Every structure is written in structure tokens, then in C-alpha cells.
mmCIF file of C-alpha atoms in Angstrom:
data_model
loop_
_atom_site.group_PDB
_atom_site.id
_atom_site.type_symbol
_atom_site.label_atom_id
_atom_site.label_comp_id
_atom_site.label_asym_id
_atom_site.label_seq_id
_atom_site.Cartn_x
_atom_site.Cartn_y
_atom_site.Cartn_z
ATOM 1 C CA UNK A 1 47.857 125.071 169.255
ATOM 2 C CA UNK A 2 49.401 128.429 168.436
ATOM 3 C CA UNK A 3 48.239 130.029 165.127
ATOM 4 C CA UNK A 4 51.777 130.091 163.665
ATOM 5 C CA UNK A 5 52.304 126.411 164.469
ATOM 6 C CA UNK A 6 48.881 125.610 163.016
ATOM 7 C CA UNK A 7 49.942 127.329 159.780
ATOM 8 C CA UNK A 8 53.294 125.531 159.653
ATOM 9 C CA UNK A 9 51.602 122.201 160.401
ATOM 10 C CA UNK A 10 49.037 122.641 157.610
ATOM 11 C CA UNK A 11 51.820 123.507 155.187
ATOM 12 C CA UNK A 12 53.700 120.343 156.154
ATOM 13 C CA UNK A 13 56.611 122.314 157.586
ATOM 14 C CA UNK A 14 57.022 120.600 160.950
ATOM 15 C CA UNK A 15 58.906 117.314 161.096
ATOM 16 C CA UNK A 16 59.880 117.517 164.770
ATOM 17 C CA UNK A 17 60.065 119.874 167.720
ATOM 18 C CA UNK A 18 61.741 119.775 171.109
ATOM 19 C CA UNK A 19 58.317 120.118 172.771
ATOM 20 C CA UNK A 20 55.518 121.389 170.538
ATOM 21 C CA UNK A 21 53.145 122.238 173.405
ATOM 22 C CA UNK A 22 55.829 124.161 175.294
ATOM 23 C CA UNK A 23 56.762 125.988 172.076
ATOM 24 C CA UNK A 24 53.107 126.899 171.462
ATOM 25 C CA UNK A 25 52.843 128.340 174.972
ATOM 26 C CA UNK A 26 56.115 130.214 174.482
ATOM 27 C CA UNK A 27 54.907 131.763 171.206
ATOM 28 C CA UNK A 28 51.585 132.698 172.811
ATOM 29 C CA UNK A 29 53.389 134.480 175.672
ATOM 30 C CA UNK A 30 54.614 137.268 173.396
ATOM 31 C CA UNK A 31 56.948 138.026 170.488
ATOM 32 C CA UNK A 32 60.114 135.918 170.462
ATOM 33 C CA UNK A 33 63.397 135.928 168.567
ATOM 34 C CA UNK A 34 64.314 132.906 166.445
ATOM 35 C CA UNK A 35 67.241 132.032 164.230
ATOM 36 C CA UNK A 36 68.191 129.852 161.302
ATOM 37 C CA UNK A 37 71.708 129.325 159.953
ATOM 38 C CA UNK A 38 73.190 129.015 156.462
ATOM 39 C CA UNK A 39 76.759 127.860 155.902
ATOM 40 C CA UNK A 40 78.589 129.307 152.865
ATOM 41 C CA UNK A 41 79.656 125.993 151.313
ATOM 42 C CA UNK A 42 78.805 127.284 147.811
ATOM 43 C CA UNK A 43 78.462 130.626 146.046
ATOM 44 C CA UNK A 44 74.664 130.577 146.308
ATOM 45 C CA UNK A 45 71.797 129.208 148.322
ATOM 46 C CA UNK A 46 69.583 126.601 146.648
ATOM 47 C CA UNK A 47 65.870 125.866 146.846
ATOM 48 C CA UNK A 48 66.342 123.635 149.899
ATOM 49 C CA UNK A 49 67.548 126.736 151.751
ATOM 50 C CA UNK A 50 64.518 128.603 150.411
ATOM 51 C CA UNK A 51 62.306 126.439 152.642
ATOM 52 C CA UNK A 52 64.128 127.766 155.708
ATOM 53 C CA UNK A 53 63.885 131.366 154.515
ATOM 54 C CA UNK A 54 60.134 130.980 154.030
ATOM 55 C CA UNK A 55 59.780 129.530 157.545
ATOM 56 C CA UNK A 56 61.672 132.568 158.876
ATOM 57 C CA UNK A 57 59.285 134.792 156.903
ATOM 58 C CA UNK A 58 56.248 133.026 158.413
ATOM 59 C CA UNK A 59 57.725 133.446 161.886
ATOM 60 C CA UNK A 60 58.198 137.162 161.256
ATOM 61 C CA UNK A 61 54.694 137.582 159.800
ATOM 62 C CA UNK A 62 53.386 136.192 163.094
ATOM 63 C CA UNK A 63 55.038 139.110 164.923
ATOM 64 C CA UNK A 64 58.360 137.560 165.927
ATOM 65 C CA UNK A 65 61.914 138.616 165.085
ATOM 66 C CA UNK A 66 63.945 136.438 162.681
ATOM 67 C CA UNK A 67 67.726 136.327 162.851
ATOM 68 C CA UNK A 68 69.495 134.918 159.804
ATOM 69 C CA UNK A 69 72.960 133.589 160.577
ATOM 70 C CA UNK A 70 75.471 133.172 157.765
ATOM 71 C CA UNK A 71 78.252 130.931 159.029
ATOM 72 C CA UNK A 72 81.517 132.544 158.103
ATOM 73 C CA UNK A 73 83.134 130.393 160.806
ATOM 74 C CA UNK A 74 81.186 127.128 160.460
ATOM 75 C CA UNK A 75 81.487 127.431 156.684
ATOM 76 C CA UNK A 76 85.246 127.080 157.102
ATOM 77 C CA UNK A 77 84.618 123.547 158.441
ATOM 78 C CA UNK A 78 81.307 122.240 157.117
ATOM 79 C CA UNK A 79 78.636 120.151 158.765
ATOM 80 C CA UNK A 80 79.416 116.412 158.481
ATOM 81 C CA UNK A 81 78.006 114.833 155.325
ATOM 82 C CA UNK A 82 76.664 111.297 155.096
ATOM 83 C CA UNK A 83 78.895 110.502 152.114
ATOM 84 C CA UNK A 84 82.354 111.587 153.253
ATOM 85 C CA UNK A 85 84.657 114.343 154.391
ATOM 86 C CA UNK A 86 83.992 117.810 153.028
ATOM 87 C CA UNK A 87 86.609 119.664 151.040
ATOM 88 C CA UNK A 88 87.701 122.734 152.976
ATOM 89 C CA UNK A 89 87.487 125.847 150.845
ATOM 90 C CA UNK A 90 90.119 128.594 151.055
ATOM 91 C CA UNK A 91 89.398 131.286 153.649
ATOM 92 C CA UNK A 92 89.138 133.985 150.992
ATOM 93 C CA UNK A 93 86.523 131.980 149.070
ATOM 94 C CA UNK A 94 84.464 131.364 152.216
ATOM 95 C CA UNK A 95 84.618 135.080 153.042
ATOM 96 C CA UNK A 96 83.399 135.959 149.547
ATOM 97 C CA UNK A 97 80.581 133.405 149.707
ATOM 98 C CA UNK A 98 79.597 134.661 153.174
ATOM 99 C CA UNK A 99 79.153 138.182 151.826
ATOM 100 C CA UNK A 100 77.128 136.883 148.863
ATOM 101 C CA UNK A 101 74.792 134.736 150.961
ATOM 102 C CA UNK A 102 74.312 137.595 153.438
ATOM 103 C CA UNK A 103 72.867 139.639 150.581
ATOM 104 C CA UNK A 104 70.756 136.760 149.251
ATOM 105 C CA UNK A 105 68.942 136.111 152.533
ATOM 106 C CA UNK A 106 67.920 139.751 152.928
ATOM 107 C CA UNK A 107 65.347 139.435 150.153
ATOM 108 C CA UNK A 108 63.036 137.159 152.100
ATOM 109 C CA UNK A 109 62.481 138.992 155.385
ATOM 110 C CA UNK A 110 61.601 142.530 156.457
ATOM 111 C CA UNK A 111 64.221 144.812 158.003
ATOM 112 C CA UNK A 112 61.784 147.459 159.255
ATOM 113 C CA UNK A 113 59.429 147.696 162.202
ATOM 114 C CA UNK A 114 59.592 146.510 165.786
ATOM 115 C CA UNK A 115 60.440 142.930 164.736
ATOM 116 C CA UNK A 116 62.979 143.873 162.071
ATOM 117 C CA UNK A 117 65.157 141.004 160.888
ATOM 118 C CA UNK A 118 68.890 140.837 161.621
ATOM 119 C CA UNK A 119 71.665 139.167 159.611
ATOM 120 C CA UNK A 120 74.694 137.993 161.625
ATOM 121 C CA UNK A 121 77.994 136.233 160.867
ATOM 122 C CA UNK A 122 79.270 133.746 163.456
ATOM 123 C CA UNK A 123 82.872 134.496 162.469
ATOM 124 C CA UNK A 124 82.447 137.698 164.495
ATOM 125 C CA UNK A 125 82.506 135.743 167.774
ATOM 126 C CA UNK A 126 84.008 132.350 166.944
ATOM 127 C CA UNK A 127 87.233 133.942 165.650
ATOM 128 C CA UNK A 128 87.754 135.727 168.966
ATOM 129 C CA UNK A 129 87.617 132.682 171.273
ATOM 130 C CA UNK A 130 90.994 131.240 172.373
ATOM 131 C CA UNK A 131 91.380 127.460 172.051
ATOM 132 C CA UNK A 132 91.716 126.824 175.795
ATOM 133 C CA UNK A 133 88.633 128.897 176.535
ATOM 134 C CA UNK A 134 86.690 127.016 173.854
ATOM 135 C CA UNK A 135 87.683 123.628 175.278
ATOM 136 C CA UNK A 136 86.901 124.656 178.875
ATOM 137 C CA UNK A 137 83.747 126.685 178.273
ATOM 138 C CA UNK A 138 82.165 124.677 175.449
ATOM 139 C CA UNK A 139 83.834 121.271 175.075
ATOM 140 C CA UNK A 140 83.404 120.435 178.763
ATOM 141 C CA UNK A 141 79.633 120.207 178.307
ATOM 142 C CA UNK A 142 79.608 117.665 175.457
ATOM 143 C CA UNK A 143 79.701 113.922 176.008
ATOM 144 C CA UNK A 144 81.813 112.072 173.425
ATOM 145 C CA UNK A 145 79.569 109.017 173.716
ATOM 146 C CA UNK A 146 76.532 111.121 172.882
ATOM 147 C CA UNK A 147 78.336 112.740 169.970
ATOM 148 C CA UNK A 148 79.318 109.305 168.635
ATOM 149 C CA UNK A 149 75.675 108.215 168.779
ATOM 150 C CA UNK A 150 74.560 110.911 166.320
ATOM 151 C CA UNK A 151 73.332 109.295 163.084
ATOM 152 C CA UNK A 152 75.686 111.076 160.723
ATOM 153 C CA UNK A 153 78.711 110.393 162.932
ATOM 154 C CA UNK A 154 77.801 106.728 163.458
ATOM 155 C CA UNK A 155 77.515 106.241 159.681
ATOM 156 C CA UNK A 156 80.854 107.890 159.079
ATOM 157 C CA UNK A 157 82.865 105.979 161.684
ATOM 158 C CA UNK A 158 83.696 103.145 159.307
ATOM 159 C CA UNK A 159 84.727 105.333 156.377
ATOM 160 C CA UNK A 160 86.361 107.857 158.688
ATOM 161 C CA UNK A 161 85.500 111.266 160.090
ATOM 162 C CA UNK A 162 87.966 113.977 161.049
ATOM 163 C CA UNK A 163 87.986 115.671 164.440
ATOM 164 C CA UNK A 164 87.151 118.893 162.574
ATOM 165 C CA UNK A 165 83.784 117.657 161.319
ATOM 166 C CA UNK A 166 83.184 115.668 164.507
ATOM 167 C CA UNK A 167 83.434 118.913 166.504
ATOM 168 C CA UNK A 168 81.094 120.919 164.253
ATOM 169 C CA UNK A 169 78.190 120.421 166.665
ATOM 170 C CA UNK A 170 80.097 122.358 169.348
ATOM 171 C CA UNK A 171 80.359 125.421 167.124
ATOM 172 C CA UNK A 172 76.675 125.403 166.178
ATOM 173 C CA UNK A 173 75.680 124.933 169.815
ATOM 174 C CA UNK A 174 77.878 127.864 170.736
ATOM 175 C CA UNK A 175 76.120 129.945 168.075
ATOM 176 C CA UNK A 176 72.752 129.247 169.677
ATOM 177 C CA UNK A 177 74.043 130.290 173.094
ATOM 178 C CA UNK A 178 75.693 133.416 171.697
ATOM 179 C CA UNK A 179 72.462 134.489 170.014
ATOM 180 C CA UNK A 180 70.523 133.677 173.193
ATOM 181 C CA UNK A 181 72.866 135.950 175.131
ATOM 182 C CA UNK A 182 72.993 138.762 172.557
ATOM 183 C CA UNK A 183 69.418 138.848 171.256
ATOM 184 C CA UNK A 184 67.369 136.633 173.549
ATOM 185 C CA UNK A 185 66.915 133.978 170.845
ATOM 186 C CA UNK A 186 64.788 131.114 172.144
ATOM 187 C CA UNK A 187 63.985 129.171 168.964
ATOM 188 C CA UNK A 188 66.244 127.641 166.326
ATOM 189 C CA UNK A 189 64.758 126.305 163.102
ATOM 190 C CA UNK A 190 66.329 124.243 160.331
ATOM 191 C CA UNK A 191 65.967 121.224 158.088
ATOM 192 C CA UNK A 192 65.458 117.764 159.565
ATOM 193 C CA UNK A 193 69.120 116.837 159.086
ATOM 194 C CA UNK A 194 69.968 119.591 161.599
ATOM 195 C CA UNK A 195 67.967 117.999 164.412
ATOM 196 C CA UNK A 196 71.036 116.677 166.245
ATOM 197 C CA UNK A 197 72.797 120.052 166.117
ATOM 198 C CA UNK A 198 69.698 121.961 167.214
ATOM 199 C CA UNK A 199 68.901 119.720 170.193
ATOM 200 C CA UNK A 200 72.573 119.760 171.208
ATOM 201 C CA UNK A 201 72.439 123.568 171.259
ATOM 202 C CA UNK A 202 69.251 123.581 173.332
ATOM 203 C CA UNK A 203 70.841 121.185 175.863
ATOM 204 C CA UNK A 204 74.012 123.289 175.955
ATOM 205 C CA UNK A 205 71.985 126.397 176.840
ATOM 206 C CA UNK A 206 70.102 124.466 179.514
ATOM 207 C CA UNK A 207 73.404 123.334 181.078
ATOM 208 C CA UNK A 208 75.189 126.678 180.943
ATOM 209 C CA UNK A 209 72.371 129.244 181.185
ATOM 210 C CA UNK A 210 69.769 127.223 183.085
ATOM 211 C CA UNK A 211 67.250 128.303 180.446
ATOM 212 C CA UNK A 212 64.769 126.440 178.275
ATOM 213 C CA UNK A 213 64.934 127.126 174.556
ATOM 214 C CA UNK A 214 63.283 125.430 171.618
ATOM 215 C CA UNK A 215 64.000 123.734 168.309
ATOM 216 C CA UNK A 216 61.855 123.020 165.266
ATOM 217 C CA UNK A 217 62.830 121.237 162.048
ATOM 218 C CA UNK A 218 61.178 120.913 158.653
ATOM 219 C CA UNK A 219 60.966 117.680 156.635
ATOM 220 C CA UNK A 220 63.546 117.036 153.935
ATOM 221 C CA UNK A 221 61.665 117.387 150.657
ATOM 222 C CA UNK A 222 61.799 114.495 148.238
ATOM 223 C CA UNK A 223 60.507 113.593 144.785
ATOM 224 C CA UNK A 224 57.867 110.892 144.320
ATOM 225 C CA UNK A 225 60.606 108.250 143.944
ATOM 226 C CA UNK A 226 62.178 109.251 147.267
ATOM 227 C CA UNK A 227 65.222 111.000 145.790
ATOM 228 C CA UNK A 228 66.316 114.426 146.948
ATOM 229 C CA UNK A 229 64.180 117.349 145.801
ATOM 230 C CA UNK A 230 65.953 120.250 144.106
ATOM 231 C CA UNK A 231 68.301 118.258 141.908
ATOM 232 C CA UNK A 232 68.067 117.970 138.119
ATOM 233 C CA UNK A 233 70.133 116.176 135.505
ATOM 234 C CA UNK A 234 72.164 119.352 135.131
ATOM 235 C CA UNK A 235 72.650 119.740 138.895
ATOM 236 C CA UNK A 236 71.352 121.759 141.845
ATOM 237 C CA UNK A 237 68.600 124.353 141.441
ATOM 238 C CA UNK A 238 70.231 127.543 142.740
ATOM 239 C CA UNK A 239 68.521 130.838 143.555
ATOM 240 C CA UNK A 240 71.334 132.833 141.937
ATOM 241 C CA UNK A 241 70.205 133.585 138.344
ATOM 242 C CA UNK A 242 73.803 133.283 137.139
ATOM 243 C CA UNK A 243 73.910 129.653 138.303
ATOM 244 C CA UNK A 244 70.331 128.632 137.448
ATOM 245 C CA UNK A 245 68.710 130.923 134.892
ATOM 246 C CA UNK A 246 65.169 132.197 135.553
ATOM 247 C CA UNK A 247 64.098 130.172 132.490
ATOM 248 C CA UNK A 248 65.562 126.911 133.850
ATOM 249 C CA UNK A 249 64.246 127.775 137.328
ATOM 250 C CA UNK A 250 60.702 128.282 136.008
ATOM 251 C CA UNK A 251 60.914 125.083 133.967
ATOM 252 C CA UNK A 252 61.996 123.108 137.041
ATOM 253 C CA UNK A 253 58.791 124.000 138.893
ATOM 254 C CA UNK A 254 56.627 123.439 135.794
ATOM 255 C CA UNK A 255 57.911 119.856 135.732
ATOM 256 C CA UNK A 256 56.767 119.092 139.299
ATOM 257 C CA UNK A 257 55.026 115.721 139.536
ATOM 258 C CA UNK A 258 51.248 115.657 139.980
ATOM 259 C CA UNK A 259 51.696 113.653 143.177
ATOM 260 C CA UNK A 260 53.955 116.341 144.670
ATOM 261 C CA UNK A 261 52.663 119.651 143.306
ATOM 262 C CA UNK A 262 50.178 120.412 146.121
ATOM 263 C CA UNK A 263 52.805 119.594 148.746
ATOM 264 C CA UNK A 264 55.182 122.026 147.032
ATOM 265 C CA UNK A 265 52.514 124.730 146.761
ATOM 266 C CA UNK A 266 51.936 124.518 150.512
ATOM 267 C CA UNK A 267 55.649 124.912 151.181
ATOM 268 C CA UNK A 268 56.678 127.472 148.569
ATOM 269 C CA UNK A 269 53.582 129.475 147.579
ATOM 270 C CA UNK A 270 52.105 132.313 149.656
ATOM 271 C CA UNK A 271 48.591 131.229 148.636
ATOM 272 C CA UNK A 272 46.181 130.363 151.414
ATOM 273 C CA UNK A 273 44.362 127.159 152.254
ATOM 274 C CA UNK A 274 41.234 127.777 150.133
ATOM 275 C CA UNK A 275 43.206 128.582 146.976
ATOM 276 C CA UNK A 276 45.489 125.580 147.362
ATOM 277 C CA UNK A 277 42.558 123.265 148.065
ATOM 278 C CA UNK A 278 40.936 124.512 144.854
ATOM 279 C CA UNK A 279 44.166 123.771 142.966
ATOM 280 C CA UNK A 280 44.166 120.288 144.525
ATOM 281 C CA UNK A 281 40.713 119.737 143.012
ATOM 282 C CA UNK A 282 42.068 120.865 139.624
ATOM 283 C CA UNK A 283 44.853 118.293 139.883
ATOM 284 C CA UNK A 284 42.328 115.589 140.759
ATOM 285 C CA UNK A 285 39.823 116.447 138.027
ATOM 286 C CA UNK A 286 41.996 117.739 135.161
ATOM 287 C CA UNK A 287 45.689 116.997 135.767
ATOM 288 C CA UNK A 288 46.471 117.409 132.046
ATOM 289 C CA UNK A 289 45.788 121.164 132.335
ATOM 290 C CA UNK A 290 48.721 121.463 134.795
ATOM 291 C CA UNK A 291 47.137 124.537 136.402
ATOM 292 C CA UNK A 292 48.765 123.770 139.764
ATOM 293 C CA UNK A 293 52.222 123.431 138.185
ATOM 294 C CA UNK A 294 51.887 126.770 136.376
ATOM 295 C CA UNK A 295 50.715 128.432 139.581
ATOM 296 C CA UNK A 296 53.633 126.962 141.533
ATOM 297 C CA UNK A 297 56.190 127.909 138.863
ATOM 298 C CA UNK A 298 54.873 131.468 138.643
ATOM 299 C CA UNK A 299 54.653 131.989 142.408
ATOM 300 C CA UNK A 300 58.150 130.715 143.195
ATOM 301 C CA UNK A 301 59.807 132.431 140.219
ATOM 302 C CA UNK A 302 58.107 135.720 141.133
ATOM 303 C CA UNK A 303 59.388 135.316 144.682
ATOM 304 C CA UNK A 304 62.997 134.544 143.754
ATOM 305 C CA UNK A 305 63.529 136.415 140.483
ATOM 306 C CA UNK A 306 60.646 138.868 140.185
ATOM 307 C CA UNK A 307 57.662 139.098 137.867
ATOM 308 C CA UNK A 308 59.558 140.605 134.916
ATOM 309 C CA UNK A 309 62.087 137.763 134.701
ATOM 310 C CA UNK A 310 59.314 135.221 135.178
ATOM 311 C CA UNK A 311 57.424 136.700 132.230
ATOM 312 C CA UNK A 312 60.633 136.556 130.170
ATOM 313 C CA UNK A 313 60.959 132.877 131.095
ATOM 314 C CA UNK A 314 57.377 132.202 129.996
ATOM 315 C CA UNK A 315 57.985 134.101 126.770
ATOM 316 C CA UNK A 316 61.108 132.022 126.102
ATOM 317 C CA UNK A 317 59.242 128.755 126.702
ATOM 318 C CA UNK A 318 56.504 129.810 124.287
ATOM 319 C CA UNK A 319 59.043 130.836 121.640
ATOM 320 C CA UNK A 320 60.902 127.555 122.013
ATOM 321 C CA UNK A 321 57.900 125.626 120.730
ATOM 322 C CA UNK A 322 56.755 128.039 118.046
ATOM 323 C CA UNK A 323 54.297 130.148 120.030
ATOM 324 C CA UNK A 324 56.461 133.269 120.143
ATOM 325 C CA UNK A 325 59.272 135.107 118.414
ATOM 326 C CA UNK A 326 62.756 133.841 119.249
ATOM 327 C CA UNK A 327 64.409 136.965 117.886
ATOM 328 C CA UNK A 328 62.716 139.032 120.611
ATOM 329 C CA UNK A 329 64.536 137.189 123.410
ATOM 330 C CA UNK A 330 67.543 138.909 124.992
ATOM 331 C CA UNK A 331 70.916 137.182 124.806
ATOM 332 C CA UNK A 332 71.000 135.983 128.416
ATOM 333 C CA UNK A 333 67.570 134.356 128.030
ATOM 334 C CA UNK A 334 68.661 132.817 124.730
ATOM 335 C CA UNK A 335 71.780 131.449 126.416
ATOM 336 C CA UNK A 336 69.555 129.784 129.020
ATOM 337 C CA UNK A 337 67.111 128.395 126.452
ATOM 338 C CA UNK A 338 69.841 127.001 124.226
ATOM 339 C CA UNK A 339 71.534 125.477 127.253
ATOM 340 C CA UNK A 340 68.330 123.643 128.107
ATOM 341 C CA UNK A 341 68.020 122.146 124.612
ATOM 342 C CA UNK A 342 71.614 120.853 124.782
ATOM 343 C CA UNK A 343 73.005 122.955 121.989
ATOM 344 C CA UNK A 344 75.882 121.444 119.999
ATOM 345 C CA UNK A 345 78.809 123.535 118.781
ATOM 346 C CA UNK A 346 79.215 123.508 114.982
ATOM 347 C CA UNK A 347 82.432 124.797 113.510
ATOM 348 C CA UNK A 348 82.372 126.376 110.085
ATOM 349 C CA UNK A 349 84.573 128.710 108.139
ATOM 350 C CA UNK A 350 83.331 131.648 106.156
ATOM 351 C CA UNK A 351 80.390 129.645 104.785
ATOM 352 C CA UNK A 352 77.412 128.863 106.989
ATOM 353 C CA UNK A 353 76.099 125.267 107.005
ATOM 354 C CA UNK A 354 73.104 123.874 105.176
ATOM 355 C CA UNK A 355 69.872 123.280 107.037
ATOM 356 C CA UNK A 356 70.357 119.535 106.516
ATOM 357 C CA UNK A 357 73.800 119.669 108.149
ATOM 358 C CA UNK A 358 72.468 121.778 111.043
ATOM 359 C CA UNK A 359 69.529 119.432 111.661
ATOM 360 C CA UNK A 360 71.843 116.428 111.808
ATOM 361 C CA UNK A 361 74.427 118.238 113.991
ATOM 362 C CA UNK A 362 71.761 119.304 116.479
ATOM 363 C CA UNK A 363 70.650 115.717 117.057
ATOM 364 C CA UNK A 364 66.957 116.296 116.277
ATOM 365 C CA UNK A 365 67.387 113.783 113.433
ATOM 366 C CA UNK A 366 69.846 110.846 113.381
ATOM 367 C CA UNK A 367 71.284 111.500 109.915
ATOM 368 C CA UNK A 368 71.401 113.858 106.974
ATOM 369 C CA UNK A 369 69.190 111.460 105.026
ATOM 370 C CA UNK A 370 66.553 111.653 107.748
ATOM 371 C CA UNK A 371 66.936 115.456 107.754
ATOM 372 C CA UNK A 372 66.059 115.537 104.021
ATOM 373 C CA UNK A 373 63.049 113.284 104.562
ATOM 374 C CA UNK A 374 61.845 115.440 107.483
ATOM 375 C CA UNK A 375 62.044 118.540 105.286
ATOM 376 C CA UNK A 376 60.166 116.853 102.424
ATOM 377 C CA UNK A 377 57.445 115.751 104.869
ATOM 378 C CA UNK A 378 57.026 119.310 106.147
ATOM 379 C CA UNK A 379 58.250 118.618 109.658
ATOM 380 C CA UNK A 380 61.510 120.607 109.808
ATOM 381 C CA UNK A 381 61.820 124.064 111.346
ATOM 382 C CA UNK A 382 64.649 126.599 111.709
ATOM 383 C CA UNK A 383 63.936 129.155 114.438
ATOM 384 C CA UNK A 384 60.273 128.057 114.252
ATOM 385 C CA UNK A 385 60.108 128.767 110.513
ATOM 386 C CA UNK A 386 59.121 125.756 108.389
ATOM 387 C CA UNK A 387 61.824 124.678 105.922
ATOM 388 C CA UNK A 388 60.527 123.560 102.519
ATOM 389 C CA UNK A 389 63.757 123.398 100.518
ATOM 390 C CA UNK A 390 66.147 120.528 101.297
ATOM 391 C CA UNK A 391 68.974 122.540 99.697
ATOM 392 C CA UNK A 392 68.435 125.601 101.893
ATOM 393 C CA UNK A 393 71.353 127.131 103.774
ATOM 394 C CA UNK A 394 71.528 128.914 107.073
ATOM 395 C CA UNK A 395 71.859 132.690 106.596
ATOM 396 C CA UNK A 396 73.374 135.370 108.818
ATOM 397 C CA UNK A 397 69.820 136.571 109.523
ATOM 398 C CA UNK A 398 69.017 133.149 110.967
ATOM 399 C CA UNK A 399 71.649 133.447 113.704
ATOM 400 C CA UNK A 400 70.034 134.305 117.025
ATOM 401 C CA UNK A 401 72.282 136.581 119.090
ATOM 402 C CA UNK A 402 74.721 136.202 116.205
ATOM 403 C CA UNK A 403 75.511 132.558 117.004
ATOM 404 C CA UNK A 404 72.526 130.255 117.699
ATOM 405 C CA UNK A 405 70.129 128.292 115.503
ATOM 406 C CA UNK A 406 67.122 126.498 116.995
ATOM 407 C CA UNK A 407 66.112 123.354 115.087
ATOM 408 C CA UNK A 408 62.847 121.501 115.522
ATOM 409 C CA UNK A 409 61.358 118.294 114.136
ATOM 410 C CA UNK A 410 57.613 118.158 114.484
ATOM 411 C CA UNK A 411 56.065 119.755 117.563
ATOM 412 C CA UNK A 412 58.290 118.565 120.390
ATOM 413 C CA UNK A 413 61.760 117.402 119.228
ATOM 414 C CA UNK A 414 64.012 120.417 119.709
ATOM 415 C CA UNK A 415 67.765 120.937 119.481
ATOM 416 C CA UNK A 416 70.194 123.672 118.695
ATOM 417 C CA UNK A 417 73.566 124.485 117.259
ATOM 418 C CA UNK A 418 75.994 127.228 118.130
ATOM 419 C CA UNK A 419 77.925 128.417 115.106
ATOM 420 C CA UNK A 420 81.645 128.769 115.762
ATOM 421 C CA UNK A 421 83.331 130.650 112.916
#
């Protein structure tokens, strides 16, 4: 098999292909152009999209040209969901998100050299096609019975699916043909849930251009219990630091299950086979050291947010549990840390609360009585400083960023309060 496909196979990044042997021969015949699409259905990409960006990077590293499509047109409609009809976002919002995602994707590929990447927006051609031309030139080549047989459509027939979402596949197929015509694109990649759209596009090109093109999809990543990867109790893990802080991002990867960490290293880390196999041995022999999780968290955070922000995230995690100085953290990092410990707002007037009141308000102890007992037993901390006086009060100097107090009981029970004056 082709070296690129061997690499993608070893990393667990191939779930299906239109014809893997034909694709291998095509890749061996010389540099090709491939594309992957991202619809602006939110203000940021998430770590599921990161898989596709890393596949595009691998394709480029093998000497081919990646084209990253941001769907200013398809984002106005939305690919059919399993659960129900999408909410259509206002045109101005979609336009804004399209611009934002176009900048995000640029970070992961190279725009120099003979195989320089290209970012395109399908609104540039979709918006120019008259309805009659679209129906005659595109719609004529799609069988309704075949469209109805698609998994997502079949599942939605009972609950209802609009013609808008039903017709999405025509737009994506048209994108593939447009990129074939403009840039000679002969490979489309995507996640496994895009298989129907990708094969429809390949068939459309075969019908209208009498050409053979290819499709390749990656597996949908899941947790050990089979649930969707990339979701936390607080929501989706975004790559925009304003939506998921570098601290929370780093923590997400640190919490990867032992049974999944090597799989995730193969997908998300640039490390080679020997290094990852060594980490697999570490997981087998000494899982409690969590060396693989730290490696994964550092590699992915460096990739998405850079080494400096990753080091700040590590510093914040150390400070949270008494191994660093909280006062040295900048306000944005503190905001992220306090958000993770589920900080409670505590209103007070001109007088700051007692430590007992703050401990109880934070939830690290169930009552003020328990707060007093924890202090007397030597297990209460304010901003990692042990409290020895049950009558002690919070001072202005205790307020981190002028508003936060971190409370801890013992080594691991942490909470916080935000003082509202």
C-alpha cells in the first residue's frame, strides 16, 4: 500500500474508502489535490474537526495539496442531524462564523511551496447558480430513492425532515465537482458520518465528468463507554481559547481513559510509531504514572494553543493543588481555573466574609460546623495557605484578581467563591 495510507492506517484514521487499492495507485502516480469541508454551524471548530485538519496535514506532508473548504453556503442549511431539524442561523452570523473558521483552519497546514494549501468558501460559487440551472445541472443526476435510503434520512423520515436538509447532499456533491474542475481535486476526506455525502459526490463527478475520484473517511471517535468523544459535562471541547480555555483544554486530555489514550496519541500526536509504542508499554506497566496522558495533553495543547499557554495551564493545575503560587496566575487563567472548580458567587457588603462562611459557601464542606472542625483538624486551606484560626476572616490580600478565593479541604476537595461587593 501507499506510504501515506500505511501511516493513516497505523494511526487508525481510515474507516472506509471508495477503493483503497485504486486510491493507493492514484497517490503513487504523483502529487494530488484533496479537500475537506467544514460548515460554520458554530463560532469555532471543535476537537472532532481537529482530526480532519490533522489528516489534511498528513496528506500535505506526503507531498499533496490540501484544500480546506469552509461552507459559507452549506452552513446556511446544515447537514442533516440524526436528532432533528437544525436551527438556521441568520446570514450575518454564518458570514461571521465563516470568516472565523477560515482563520482557524490556516494554522494546521502550510501555505508555502509547490503544494501550498488553499482555503475556499463554497458561497463563492453556490450563490451564483440560478435555481433552474441547479435543478437541471445537479438535481437531474440524483435519484430520490437513493437519497431516501441514506441512513440519516431514513431515520428522520418518521420525525420529519425538510426539503432543505434533504437536499444538502446535492450542494456538497456540487462542491466536489467544482473543486475537481477548478483545482483538479480527486480526493475528499471527512468523518465517517460524511460517507454518504462523499460517495454521492464521487458518483456525481463520474456521471457528469466521466472521471474517477476518491473518498476516504475517518472513524468517529468515542469514549470507552461508546459515547461521543470531545464532550464534557460543561459541553463541547472547542479549539477557540475563548470558548474552551487552554487550562480546561489541557485538563480534558489529561483525563483521557487508559483504554483510549494510545488511540488518541496515534490520532492527535505527531509522535512516531516507536515513541507511541513505548508509551503503550508505560500504560501497560505503570498506568498510575499517567505518562501517556501527560504526553497527549502536552502535544495537543502545544499544537492548538502553543507551548506558552500550555505551560501556563500546567502552572495553574499545580497551583490549584498547592504545588504553585496562585497569585502568579494571570486573570484569564484564574477565570478558567475558578470556572473548573465551580466557583460560587458570595455577596457581601463592605465587610469580607469569615473563612468558615467561605468554606461553607464554596461547598468543600457541608456546613459551617464542619468548616470549624476541618480548621481545627488542620485540613482547611485558603489559596493553598493552611488556616489555623477558626475565627479568621478573608482579607483584601486574599482576593485573587481582586475577586476570587480558592478553598481546599485536605489534598483533593477544592472549591471557590467569587466575592461580589
